Amino acid sequence: MRARRDWSDLRWARPPSTNRDENITRSQSKSPFIDSRWVPPAVRPFTNGENLTRSQSKSSFNDSRWVPPARSSHKHQASEKTRVHSRRTLNDAKHYRDYRKPTGVLSISNSPYMKGCQTIEELIRLASHRDLSPQHLSAFWSRIPQLLNMIRHRNHCHTSKQEHQQLKTNLKSILDDTIKQVDQFGSADITGAALGMAKIVTYYHNRSNNAILRWQYESLFKDIVFDHKFKARQDLFQLFATHSASLLPGFDVRCLANLAYAYALIERSPVLYDGTTLLDRISRYATEKSESFEPQGISNMVWAYATLGATHSHLFEKFANAVSQRNLDTFEPLHLANIVWAYSAVGKPISPLFNKVAATVVVRDLSLFSPQNLSNILLAYARTAQSSPCLFNKVAYDIITRDLKFFNPQDLCNTLWAYAKAKQSNPALFKKFADAVISSNLNPSFNNQNLANIVWAYATIGDHNHTLFEKVANAITNRDLDTFDHQNLSNTAWAFATAKIYHSRLFDVISDAAISLTCEFNAQSIAILLWAYAAIGRVDQRLFSSFVPTVATTMQDFQCQDLANIAWSYAISNVAAPDLFDCGFITALLNREHEFIDAQLRQLHQWQLWQLELGSATKLPSSLRQRCYEAFVFARVRPSVFQDDVIDVLTSIGLRPKEEVIMPSGYRMDACVIVKGENVAVEVDGPFHFTGCLPNGHTILKRRQVRCIDGAMVVSVPYWEWEALGNIRPRMQEYLSRKLGMNKGAE
């Protein structure tokens, strides 16, 4: 899918897209998570025949193949017929080179038409014989990308260096003819040429294409339609844009859609002489004719504008109305997928449109939808928060019955991301995907964003499949993390911390990679990454110290959640950062004082306690400090059966425990007892207090601050030690007595 990047605007972690994927391949939009960003699927463009007007389709290009004139000798005539018939069926260009063309006048009109050419070499030789009209030039450029796709399934002919140079000379001559005659091009001609050249460029952007074949033709097209970086020649496409702008009033809807689609393929929106863009001009005429567009034209048009980030509200509204009034049974799966993807990519979730598409999809035969179609549809609904449980349930049931070998990594990851983002839990679906990912051994076809999105999705949905996470961790640690961007690093760390799965080697390599990329991290990525390390209990002083300058200089970009997470994370790490937590930080908090929610206020209270630990004079303003304290103290807690059992045993050994004691710091302790005249806080530590068997960040911070600020000794009763006692009262009593260091004089 031409998955567009970027796509996902997650608060805690972005995949999507969504991902240059999603997704969410770069072609598909900007995913969520998914660059490499997420890319939308390549829309099936109109074929060359569809690009031509009716009168043009009857041109000499559609005439039968050229046949030599009859000779006087019947025998010789038969021989000529045999040779012509043989010529028609030859696909090997070597035979074509050996074929001796008859003498006489040869023109495009009486030669084999361009669609009959089976190789690029044959096409160039044919076109280079005579001057070409604008219609012929358009057909020539339209045919090349078709042949590029065909050579993957045919034997490719190898040309000598001299022949190759001659081909390039001929191709350059054809390009020169195209440039010279551009003023004579009609709407269909200019559209066909631009679209053909754009698809040549796209072919070289698609790394999934055969590398050998790409290399063999690379030098042929370099400096003709793209530069040494495989970027479309700006001067060439600017010329097409300038000329087509003057012809736009006469463009039919098909040409309008194809022209916009061509420039979306090369990711350019040319600026015209008056300061407007070509897309601005196209939008003006397309909105006037929106009711006349066919389904594919609508799909191409909105996909193109979304791909280029052109949020022309009027255009999207007009096409949304046009789609909402149509019978969507005439829309192919690809059309539906690209339409909703486009509206989600530009942030225009027009509910009537999405509701109608969802209602159509749930009654359609989903076997007609490709994995890419399904993943793009789900991605669009997840990104726009369009609630459609019926749609997600129907697609999940269909996917469960499919063979996942037909899902490429991008489709698989985008689908997982969509279900997680939409909070549509489906255990059977996630198990099927997990089994597929584990069995795949996460080969190189899973890119960095794919790996990050997989664990993000499972962590978000609450499915902490340890085997899956271990597989992903091993795959990441065996890669060069220099290829990971800041978003992939922070999302991966967040997923493992949320799932409470600690992989020491993974956190080592993420830390090293993040330190080398500190300047590239944005506010959200910094907050996510540091929160992950703090939450899982991994105190990496080098990592936290390296981000101090970046955070200090970008404080104004941090939202409430980011500020609270940063403060809480540094409190756990205990890395003093006076250059960070100064009056500038306090000012940033005051600017958003009334936007903080209770969970964030509790984090800020723990940060204030940390300042007391350090003996720092930095304090929250009194009004904010009081709000933080109240939110911290009055947080709702639910005593567990485990806690009740420990209290009961403490009582049975002669102690008088006080339950749910609020310490001066504001921390609530499960029980407090006096042993040898000393206050002892007993903390009943359940599974949520640990990562594996190691205390997590919450537990580390609480124990340290109660000991430092409240002056109380903290005794932990881990759940696995308690369970090992087998609910035998004498063993429980002996265990607690030993933990508390009790003797006969204990109270």
XYZ file of C-alpha atoms in Angstrom:
747
model
C 0.000 0.000 0.000
C 1.239 3.320 -0.655
C 1.124 3.736 2.952
C 1.610 7.236 4.114
C 3.782 8.190 6.945
C 3.020 8.970 9.380
C 0.115 8.272 10.372
C -0.701 7.813 13.604
C -0.954 10.618 16.065
C -0.848 8.621 19.247
C -0.496 10.222 22.605
C 1.702 7.587 24.177
C 3.122 5.945 21.121
C 2.552 6.073 17.462
C 2.924 3.300 15.227
C 0.274 3.749 11.350
C 0.101 4.233 10.593
C 0.156 4.141 10.478
C 3.810 4.613 9.005
C 7.612 6.161 4.798
C 4.270 2.061 7.060
C 1.809 2.240 8.508
C 0.783 2.280 6.409
C 0.159 1.968 8.711
C 5.119 1.245 2.684
C 5.834 4.807 2.365
C 3.399 4.960 -0.490
C 0.495 4.699 1.921
C 0.144 7.896 3.749
C 1.793 9.100 6.734
C 0.989 6.061 9.584
C 0.384 6.258 12.093
C 4.039 5.148 13.443
C 3.059 3.787 10.132
C 7.962 5.749 7.466
C 9.715 4.252 7.060
C 6.440 6.060 7.035
C 3.087 4.514 6.335
C 2.028 4.605 2.613
C -1.418 4.225 1.020
C -1.974 1.669 -1.679
C -1.152 2.585 -5.208
C -4.407 3.309 -6.921
C -4.968 1.483 -10.146
C -4.516 4.245 -12.697
C -6.527 4.500 -15.819
C -5.022 2.455 -18.576
C -3.642 4.169 -21.614
C -6.803 3.426 -23.529
C -8.870 4.955 -20.769
C -6.731 8.069 -20.780
C -7.452 8.715 -24.457
C -10.592 10.357 -25.665
C -12.890 8.332 -27.839
C -11.588 9.893 -31.030
C -8.023 9.279 -29.961
C -8.706 5.666 -29.115
C -9.529 5.148 -32.780
C -6.147 6.429 -33.876
C -3.525 4.467 -35.747
C -2.260 3.044 -32.469
C -5.120 0.608 -32.527
C -4.590 -0.471 -36.128
C -3.519 -4.004 -36.856
C 0.149 -4.856 -37.040
C 2.153 -3.826 -40.083
C 2.288 -6.385 -42.892
C 4.756 -6.088 -45.791
C 3.297 -5.604 -49.288
C 2.555 -8.708 -51.316
C 5.270 -9.951 -53.679
C 4.810 -11.363 -57.189
C 6.105 -14.741 -56.118
C 3.504 -16.769 -54.320
C 6.216 -18.762 -52.616
C 8.005 -15.634 -51.499
C 4.720 -14.141 -50.310
C 4.095 -17.179 -48.131
C 7.581 -16.853 -46.759
C 6.951 -13.235 -45.904
C 3.702 -14.162 -44.177
C 5.506 -16.767 -42.125
C 8.138 -14.258 -41.170
C 5.565 -11.648 -40.164
C 3.667 -14.197 -38.105
C 6.893 -15.172 -36.410
C 7.630 -11.520 -35.742
C 4.292 -11.144 -34.014
C 5.014 -13.860 -31.505
C 8.623 -13.070 -30.683
C 9.187 -11.761 -27.160
C 12.935 -12.034 -27.060
C 14.530 -8.738 -28.082
C 17.578 -10.554 -29.403
C 15.450 -12.087 -32.133
C 13.995 -8.681 -32.781
C 17.454 -7.207 -33.282
C 18.273 -9.968 -35.754
C 15.028 -9.381 -37.609
C 15.726 -7.392 -40.756
C 13.139 -4.714 -41.268
C 11.843 -4.300 -44.804
C 12.857 -1.226 -46.702
C 10.429 1.472 -47.609
C 8.543 4.180 -45.798
C 7.973 3.335 -42.144
C 5.690 5.474 -40.024
C 3.960 4.955 -36.744
C 0.630 4.669 -38.474
C 1.567 1.601 -40.513
C 4.044 -0.026 -38.097
C 3.216 -2.409 -35.272
C 1.362 -0.258 -32.763
C 3.022 0.539 -29.472
C 0.911 -1.784 -27.406
C 2.346 -4.639 -29.418
C 5.873 -3.897 -28.204
C 6.929 -6.450 -25.642
C 10.164 -4.850 -24.429
C 11.341 -1.355 -23.661
C 14.105 -1.728 -26.237
C 11.584 -2.598 -28.925
C 9.377 0.338 -27.980
C 12.231 2.856 -28.086
C 13.475 1.567 -31.437
C 10.009 1.737 -32.907
C 9.367 5.261 -31.636
C 12.734 6.581 -32.777
C 12.137 5.869 -36.508
C 9.999 8.911 -37.252
C 8.735 12.077 -35.672
C 5.935 11.435 -33.214
C 2.744 13.406 -32.791
C 1.604 14.506 -29.316
C -0.782 11.522 -29.215
C 2.041 9.137 -30.077
C 4.376 10.667 -27.508
C 1.716 10.355 -24.823
C 1.167 6.712 -25.723
C 4.920 6.101 -25.689
C 5.392 7.373 -22.132
C 2.257 5.550 -20.988
C 3.564 2.254 -22.338
C 6.955 2.284 -20.587
C 5.722 1.675 -16.997
C 3.533 -1.145 -18.289
C 6.613 -2.793 -19.791
C 8.616 -2.233 -16.607
C 6.022 -4.223 -14.724
C 5.872 -6.889 -17.425
C 9.602 -7.664 -17.446
C 9.338 -9.178 -14.006
C 7.496 -12.070 -15.606
C 9.436 -12.305 -18.866
C 12.959 -13.020 -19.933
C 14.810 -9.751 -20.036
C 17.089 -9.120 -22.977
C 20.618 -7.975 -22.273
C 21.934 -5.220 -24.506
C 25.546 -4.434 -25.197
C 27.093 -1.226 -23.926
C 26.967 0.271 -27.406
C 23.336 -0.710 -27.908
C 22.453 0.634 -24.489
C 24.052 3.973 -25.286
C 22.140 4.137 -28.558
C 18.890 3.422 -26.717
C 19.593 6.241 -24.279
C 20.369 8.593 -27.154
C 17.081 7.646 -28.803
C 15.180 8.047 -25.543
C 16.664 11.486 -24.980
C 15.651 12.441 -28.503
C 12.083 11.331 -27.774
C 12.127 13.383 -24.568
C 13.355 16.420 -26.507
C 10.489 15.949 -28.960
C 8.088 15.784 -26.025
C 9.408 19.041 -24.583
C 9.369 20.806 -27.953
C 5.797 19.783 -28.703
C 4.360 20.253 -25.216
C 2.499 23.385 -26.356
C 0.628 21.212 -28.859
C -0.444 18.620 -26.291
C -4.130 18.272 -25.553
C -5.555 17.408 -22.152
C -5.347 13.636 -22.671
C -1.849 13.917 -24.164
C -0.348 15.925 -21.320
C -2.032 13.739 -18.722
C -0.847 10.511 -20.329
C 2.751 11.708 -20.608
C 2.894 13.074 -17.051
C 1.296 9.963 -15.581
C 3.585 7.647 -17.515
C 6.717 9.465 -16.397
C 5.468 9.645 -12.811
C 4.958 5.896 -12.759
C 8.498 5.346 -14.041
C 9.774 7.348 -11.065
C 7.512 5.408 -8.702
C 8.825 2.125 -10.061
C 12.296 3.063 -8.871
C 11.018 4.154 -5.472
C 9.448 0.748 -4.888
C 12.238 -1.308 -3.383
C 10.175 -4.490 -3.645
C 10.756 -4.505 -7.407
C 13.460 -6.775 -8.734
C 16.765 -5.093 -7.884
C 18.591 -6.494 -10.918
C 15.950 -5.297 -13.348
C 15.798 -1.931 -11.650
C 19.554 -1.568 -11.991
C 19.589 -2.603 -15.672
C 17.231 0.204 -16.668
C 18.405 2.726 -14.073
C 21.050 4.357 -16.271
C 18.604 4.430 -19.177
C 16.088 6.626 -17.361
C 18.503 8.567 -15.154
C 18.653 12.233 -16.152
C 15.734 11.568 -18.492
C 12.806 11.393 -16.054
C 14.612 11.342 -12.689
C 17.899 12.523 -11.198
C 20.669 10.596 -9.438
C 18.535 10.463 -6.270
C 15.603 8.957 -8.183
C 13.641 12.165 -7.730
C 11.417 13.304 -10.573
C 13.007 15.981 -12.735
C 11.565 19.200 -11.405
C 12.016 21.159 -14.628
C 10.201 18.532 -16.666
C 7.174 18.204 -14.410
C 7.064 21.958 -13.865
C 6.792 22.336 -17.637
C 3.883 19.896 -17.731
C 2.210 21.715 -14.840
C 2.546 25.132 -16.467
C 1.101 23.938 -19.770
C -1.688 21.843 -18.249
C -2.796 24.776 -16.073
C -3.833 26.687 -19.184
C -5.792 23.683 -20.470
C -7.646 22.827 -17.265
C -10.976 24.411 -18.290
C -11.180 21.818 -21.069
C -10.123 18.835 -18.966
C -12.705 16.117 -18.488
C -13.049 14.463 -15.077
C -10.828 11.552 -16.055
C -7.942 13.815 -17.024
C -8.356 15.921 -13.886
C -8.113 12.832 -11.688
C -5.157 11.379 -13.575
C -3.212 14.643 -13.543
C -3.619 15.040 -9.787
C -2.716 11.387 -9.333
C 0.464 11.768 -11.417
C 1.807 14.574 -9.241
C 0.874 12.680 -6.080
C 2.990 9.761 -7.281
C 6.083 11.973 -7.418
C 5.005 13.824 -4.260
C 5.100 17.278 -5.758
C 2.621 20.111 -5.916
C 4.043 22.568 -8.485
C 3.667 26.287 -7.880
C 2.432 28.255 -10.883
C 3.456 31.715 -12.062
C 0.679 33.446 -10.091
C 1.680 31.855 -6.792
C -1.102 29.282 -6.717
C -0.410 25.576 -6.982
C -1.500 23.192 -9.687
C -3.674 21.427 -7.118
C -5.428 24.714 -6.353
C -6.342 25.009 -10.027
C -7.417 21.377 -10.357
C -9.548 21.702 -7.229
C -11.481 24.610 -8.740
C -12.590 22.619 -11.777
C -12.935 19.271 -10.015
C -15.407 20.627 -7.461
C -17.576 22.003 -10.257
C -17.733 18.542 -11.844
C -17.721 16.391 -8.689
C -21.048 14.775 -9.566
C -19.626 13.540 -12.887
C -16.667 11.614 -11.492
C -16.682 7.849 -11.738
C -15.790 5.829 -8.597
C -12.182 5.418 -9.678
C -11.880 9.108 -10.479
C -13.129 10.031 -7.001
C -10.711 7.545 -5.464
C -7.755 8.877 -7.455
C -8.615 12.495 -6.762
C -9.008 12.372 -2.979
C -6.075 9.967 -2.656
C -3.846 12.385 -4.564
C -4.807 15.396 -2.443
C -4.380 13.440 0.791
C -1.012 12.096 -0.304
C 0.249 15.614 -0.985
C -1.258 16.962 2.241
C -3.497 19.325 0.301
C -6.425 19.845 2.656
C -8.795 21.590 0.275
C -11.894 21.559 2.465
C -14.328 22.468 -0.286
C -13.064 19.695 -2.547
C -13.275 17.038 0.157
C -16.739 18.181 1.192
C -18.021 18.117 -2.389
C -16.684 14.629 -3.010
C -18.009 13.412 0.344
C -21.476 14.589 -0.675
C -21.072 12.964 -4.075
C -20.100 9.622 -2.541
C -22.836 9.775 0.103
C -25.475 10.163 -2.616
C -24.191 7.258 -4.722
C -24.970 3.583 -4.665
C -21.680 2.273 -3.310
C -22.270 -1.161 -4.795
C -20.595 0.212 -7.924
C -17.430 1.038 -5.971
C -14.671 -1.533 -6.002
C -12.965 -2.480 -2.694
C -9.903 -0.444 -3.674
C -12.044 2.647 -4.254
C -13.705 2.369 -0.842
C -10.386 1.773 0.908
C -8.623 4.703 -0.711
C -11.502 7.107 -0.158
C -11.769 6.558 3.604
C -7.975 6.449 3.886
C -7.725 9.841 2.170
C -10.292 11.480 4.445
C -8.558 10.112 7.535
C -5.153 11.269 6.272
C -6.276 14.900 5.957
C -8.186 14.789 9.242
C -11.663 15.127 7.770
C -13.746 12.332 9.294
C -17.042 13.262 7.660
C -19.456 10.986 9.521
C -22.120 10.491 6.804
C -19.415 9.305 4.413
C -17.795 6.946 6.914
C -21.152 5.592 8.053
C -22.202 4.820 4.499
C -18.913 3.122 3.631
C -19.071 1.022 6.808
C -22.650 -0.007 6.062
C -21.569 -1.023 2.567
C -18.515 -3.000 3.642
C -20.318 -5.073 6.289
C -22.756 -6.446 3.707
C -20.162 -7.033 0.988
C -18.313 -10.261 0.306
C -15.017 -9.548 2.056
C -13.229 -12.251 0.105
C -13.138 -9.672 -2.711
C -11.147 -7.307 -0.488
C -7.380 -7.687 -0.497
C -5.472 -7.613 2.809
C -4.327 -4.124 1.868
C -7.901 -2.964 1.273
C -9.008 -4.267 4.666
C -6.049 -2.837 6.572
C -6.502 0.595 4.981
C -10.198 0.687 5.797
C -9.584 -0.306 9.424
C -6.737 2.179 9.663
C -8.949 5.011 8.472
C -11.681 4.280 11.009
C -9.187 3.878 13.848
C -7.338 7.126 13.101
C -10.522 9.169 12.907
C -12.129 7.526 15.959
C -15.136 6.593 13.857
C -16.869 3.977 15.976
C -17.964 1.012 13.914
C -17.869 -2.201 15.995
C -19.826 -4.088 13.334
C -17.184 -3.278 10.745
C -14.305 -4.373 12.970
C -16.114 -7.566 13.983
C -16.946 -8.469 10.392
C -13.383 -7.917 9.215
C -11.942 -9.830 12.184
C -14.118 -12.842 11.423
C -13.034 -12.735 7.783
C -9.326 -12.465 8.614
C -9.491 -15.364 11.068
C -10.680 -17.596 8.239
C -7.886 -16.499 5.879
C -4.401 -17.796 5.298
C -2.150 -15.053 6.645
C 0.624 -15.862 4.200
C -1.166 -13.452 1.858
C -0.702 -10.616 4.374
C 2.546 -8.746 3.923
C 4.175 -7.271 7.059
C 2.766 -3.804 6.403
C -0.830 -5.020 6.076
C -0.470 -7.202 9.151
C 0.971 -4.417 11.294
C -1.538 -1.831 10.113
C -4.405 -4.168 10.938
C -3.050 -4.824 14.432
C -2.491 -1.115 14.981
C -6.030 -0.279 13.889
C -7.654 -2.760 16.291
C -5.490 -1.548 19.168
C -6.059 2.135 18.417
C -9.824 1.607 18.119
C -9.770 -0.458 21.344
C -11.442 -3.325 19.513
C -10.106 -6.342 21.366
C -10.467 -9.647 19.562
C -8.414 -12.385 21.294
C -8.818 -14.884 18.450
C -7.580 -12.384 15.884
C -4.607 -11.296 17.982
C -3.650 -14.901 18.671
C -3.734 -15.708 14.963
C -1.556 -12.721 14.165
C 0.834 -13.547 17.030
C 1.265 -17.104 15.767
C 1.939 -15.772 12.265
C 4.519 -13.264 13.497
C 6.292 -15.817 15.689
C 6.443 -18.407 12.909
C 7.806 -15.819 10.466
C 10.924 -15.326 12.615
C 10.525 -11.622 11.823
C 12.547 -11.744 8.638
C 13.959 -8.537 7.099
C 10.656 -7.855 5.327
C 9.471 -6.571 8.729
C 10.898 -3.068 8.852
C 11.698 -1.107 12.001
C 8.312 0.551 12.172
C 6.586 -2.814 11.734
C 8.392 -4.213 14.771
C 7.576 -1.167 16.887
C 3.925 -1.230 15.836
C 3.506 -4.922 16.594
C 4.545 -4.646 20.233
C 2.735 -1.309 20.572
C -0.526 -2.910 19.447
C -0.247 -5.893 21.791
C 0.737 -3.705 24.742
C -2.118 -1.283 24.073
C -4.761 -3.987 23.808
C -3.434 -5.685 26.970
C -2.322 -8.915 25.290
C 1.144 -9.403 26.781
C 2.293 -12.386 24.748
C 5.745 -13.040 26.228
C 6.863 -15.261 23.355
C 5.952 -12.591 20.834
C 7.664 -9.815 22.792
C 10.778 -11.950 23.202
C 10.877 -12.596 19.445
C 10.576 -8.901 18.654
C 13.206 -7.962 21.246
C 15.679 -10.453 19.795
C 14.971 -9.231 16.261
C 15.577 -5.601 17.229
C 18.790 -6.275 19.145
C 20.185 -8.085 16.100
C 19.627 -5.042 13.893
C 21.527 -1.847 13.419
C 19.569 0.577 15.590
C 21.073 3.501 13.717
C 18.271 2.839 11.238
C 15.581 3.362 13.905
C 14.088 6.818 14.231
C 13.130 8.439 17.518
C 9.495 7.410 17.225
C 10.283 3.728 16.728
C 12.668 3.766 19.687
C 10.232 5.447 22.067
C 7.275 3.322 20.943
C 9.209 0.097 21.423
C 10.381 1.073 24.903
C 6.857 2.180 25.829
C 5.361 -1.134 24.692
C 7.748 -3.267 26.750
C 7.313 -1.050 29.813
C 3.525 -1.139 29.513
C 3.542 -4.923 29.107
C 5.926 -5.137 32.100
C 8.369 -7.245 30.107
C 11.983 -6.367 30.837
C 14.593 -7.324 28.250
C 17.899 -5.912 29.477
C 19.732 -6.153 26.156
C 16.883 -4.386 24.350
C 16.870 -1.471 26.790
C 20.660 -1.246 26.499
C 20.631 -0.857 22.720
C 17.638 1.505 22.740
C 19.437 3.705 25.255
C 22.610 3.814 23.146
C 20.655 4.633 19.990
C 18.543 7.297 21.718
C 21.576 9.088 23.146
C 22.992 9.452 19.644
C 19.670 10.903 18.413
C 18.761 13.262 21.256
C 18.536 16.282 18.960
C 15.986 14.525 16.732
C 13.514 13.663 19.505
C 10.395 15.780 19.812
C 8.662 16.582 23.087
C 6.306 13.630 23.006
C 8.958 11.085 22.058
C 11.220 12.276 24.887
C 8.412 12.012 27.429
C 7.427 8.536 26.203
C 10.979 7.191 26.212
C 11.923 8.497 29.659
C 8.587 7.373 31.094
C 9.225 3.850 29.768
C 12.641 3.599 31.414
C 11.328 5.007 34.685
C 8.180 2.876 34.744
C 10.019 -0.393 34.176
C 12.565 0.515 36.844
C 15.540 0.897 34.520
C 17.569 3.788 35.930
C 19.984 4.835 33.189
C 21.695 7.996 34.407
C 23.557 8.486 31.129
C 20.269 8.485 29.178
C 18.480 10.883 31.536
C 21.448 13.251 31.676
C 21.746 13.378 27.883
C 18.180 14.664 27.482
C 18.442 17.529 29.993
C 19.597 20.173 27.460
C 17.021 19.109 24.861
C 14.132 19.164 27.334
C 15.219 22.492 28.796
C 15.267 24.193 25.394
C 11.963 22.724 24.148
C 9.905 23.099 27.317
C 7.307 25.253 25.562
C 6.441 22.339 23.247
C 5.472 19.974 26.060
C 1.832 19.251 26.798
C 0.477 18.551 30.300
C 1.014 14.807 30.003
C 4.554 15.336 28.728
C 5.467 17.702 31.568
C 4.067 15.368 34.220
C 5.799 12.333 32.717
C 9.138 14.135 32.485
C 8.946 15.292 36.114
C 7.903 11.859 37.397
C 10.554 10.039 35.347
C 13.410 12.175 36.658
C 12.115 11.710 40.206
C 12.399 7.929 39.797
C 15.801 8.090 38.111
C 17.037 10.408 40.883
C 19.230 12.200 38.348
C 19.597 15.772 39.593
C 18.897 18.262 36.817
C 18.996 21.812 38.218
C 19.330 23.232 34.700
C 16.040 21.602 33.788
C 13.870 22.003 36.868
C 14.239 25.711 37.421
C 11.918 28.681 37.191
C 11.384 27.918 33.497
C 9.862 24.555 34.371
C 7.643 26.104 37.034
C 6.491 28.713 34.514
C 5.612 25.976 32.029
C 3.520 24.270 34.718
C 1.742 27.493 35.655
C 0.850 28.179 32.038
C -1.168 24.949 32.060
C -2.091 24.840 35.745
C -5.812 24.310 35.194
C -5.345 21.693 32.467
C -3.743 19.003 34.636
C -5.884 15.991 35.507
C -5.636 14.042 38.784
C -3.222 11.392 37.493
C -0.828 14.115 36.332
C -1.191 16.043 39.591
C -0.174 12.898 41.490
C 2.976 12.663 39.378
C 3.819 16.292 40.101
C 3.359 15.671 43.840
C 5.964 12.911 43.701
C 8.268 15.287 41.830
C 7.808 17.866 44.619
C 8.730 15.196 47.192
C 11.851 14.487 45.152
C 12.831 18.149 45.384
C 12.564 17.793 49.182
C 14.826 14.749 48.999
C 17.417 16.766 47.108
C 17.108 19.737 49.452
C 16.179 21.907 46.485
C 14.515 25.255 46.935
C 12.402 24.710 43.810
C 8.749 24.498 44.798
C 5.419 24.379 43.107
C 3.180 27.427 43.658
C 1.083 26.908 46.775
C -2.232 26.601 44.914
C -0.887 23.963 42.547
C 0.993 22.211 45.356
C -2.229 21.849 47.364
C -4.089 20.407 44.382
C -1.306 17.907 43.825
C -1.343 16.806 47.473
C -5.115 16.329 47.544
C -5.110 14.343 44.309
C -2.345 12.136 45.714
C -3.863 11.510 49.137
C -7.437 10.950 48.046
C -6.650 8.582 45.192
C -9.046 5.644 45.264
C -7.558 2.361 46.492
C -9.061 -1.107 46.811
C -7.710 -3.412 49.531
C -7.034 -6.907 48.202
C -7.571 -10.349 49.700
C -3.795 -10.671 49.806
C -3.597 -7.533 51.941
C -6.329 -8.778 54.297
C -4.462 -12.067 54.782
C -1.221 -10.293 55.727
C -3.033 -8.012 58.207
C -4.694 -11.060 59.768
C -1.369 -12.849 60.251
C 0.270 -9.711 61.681
C -2.485 -9.597 64.280
C -2.038 -13.299 65.071
C 1.640 -12.785 66.018
C 0.756 -10.154 68.597
C 1.084 -6.942 66.610
C -1.501 -4.206 66.340
C -1.282 -3.146 62.704
C -2.844 0.090 61.535
C -4.318 -0.277 58.074
C -4.216 2.213 55.202
C -2.013 4.667 57.041
C -1.417 8.013 55.339
C 2.164 9.090 55.919
C 3.232 12.761 56.226
C 4.497 12.560 52.643
C 1.002 11.631 51.488
C 1.837 8.011 50.671
C -0.686 5.430 51.816
C 0.887 2.343 53.403
C -0.934 -0.981 53.642
C -0.049 -1.404 57.314
C 2.153 0.147 59.980
C 3.438 -1.662 63.061
C 5.896 -0.891 65.842
C 8.799 -3.284 66.202
C 11.418 -2.653 68.883
C 10.062 0.872 69.262
C 10.576 1.664 65.599
C 7.893 2.470 63.039
C 7.805 -0.136 60.308
C 5.697 0.268 57.182
C 4.525 -3.027 55.717
C 3.896 -2.936 51.982
C 1.900 -5.794 50.477
C 3.367 -5.959 46.980
C 1.162 -7.590 44.354
C 2.049 -8.366 40.717
C 1.535 -4.765 39.590
C 4.413 -3.634 41.789
C 6.989 -5.607 39.836
C 8.475 -6.226 36.422
C 9.101 -9.930 36.639
C 10.600 -10.220 40.114
C 12.167 -6.766 40.105
C 10.445 -3.729 41.644
C 9.155 -1.359 38.992
C 9.535 2.397 38.963
C 6.429 3.075 41.064
C 7.629 0.703 43.775
C 11.206 2.009 43.759
C 10.057 5.611 44.159
C 7.563 4.872 46.923
C 10.010 2.876 49.031
C 12.730 5.495 48.662
C 10.537 8.492 49.486
C 8.799 6.874 52.467
C 12.189 5.929 53.885
C 13.751 9.338 53.182
C 10.898 11.752 53.902
C 8.777 9.839 56.432
C 11.726 8.162 58.153
C 9.999 4.786 58.184
C 11.555 1.432 57.433
C 9.680 -0.308 54.633
C 9.225 -4.080 54.694
C 7.999 -5.625 51.461
C 5.893 -8.777 51.263
C 6.158 -9.912 47.622
C 3.225 -11.895 46.302
C 5.276 -14.867 45.058
C 6.929 -15.358 48.469
C 3.546 -15.277 50.164
C 2.036 -17.741 47.704
C 4.961 -20.121 48.304
C 3.883 -20.473 51.954
C 0.908 -22.530 50.815
C -1.626 -20.773 53.057
C -0.203 -22.579 56.114
C -0.661 -20.330 59.151
C 2.467 -21.312 61.150
C 4.659 -20.804 58.075
C 3.080 -17.393 57.420
C 3.625 -16.336 61.032
C 7.250 -17.439 60.991
C 7.791 -15.667 57.647
C 6.461 -12.290 58.869
C 8.302 -12.560 62.174
C 11.561 -13.099 60.311
C 10.831 -10.251 57.873
C 10.159 -7.838 60.729
C 13.163 -9.006 62.820
C 10.871 -9.744 65.730
C 11.709 -11.336 69.095
C 9.820 -11.874 72.315
C 10.092 -8.211 73.171
C 8.359 -7.038 70.065
C 5.108 -5.161 70.431
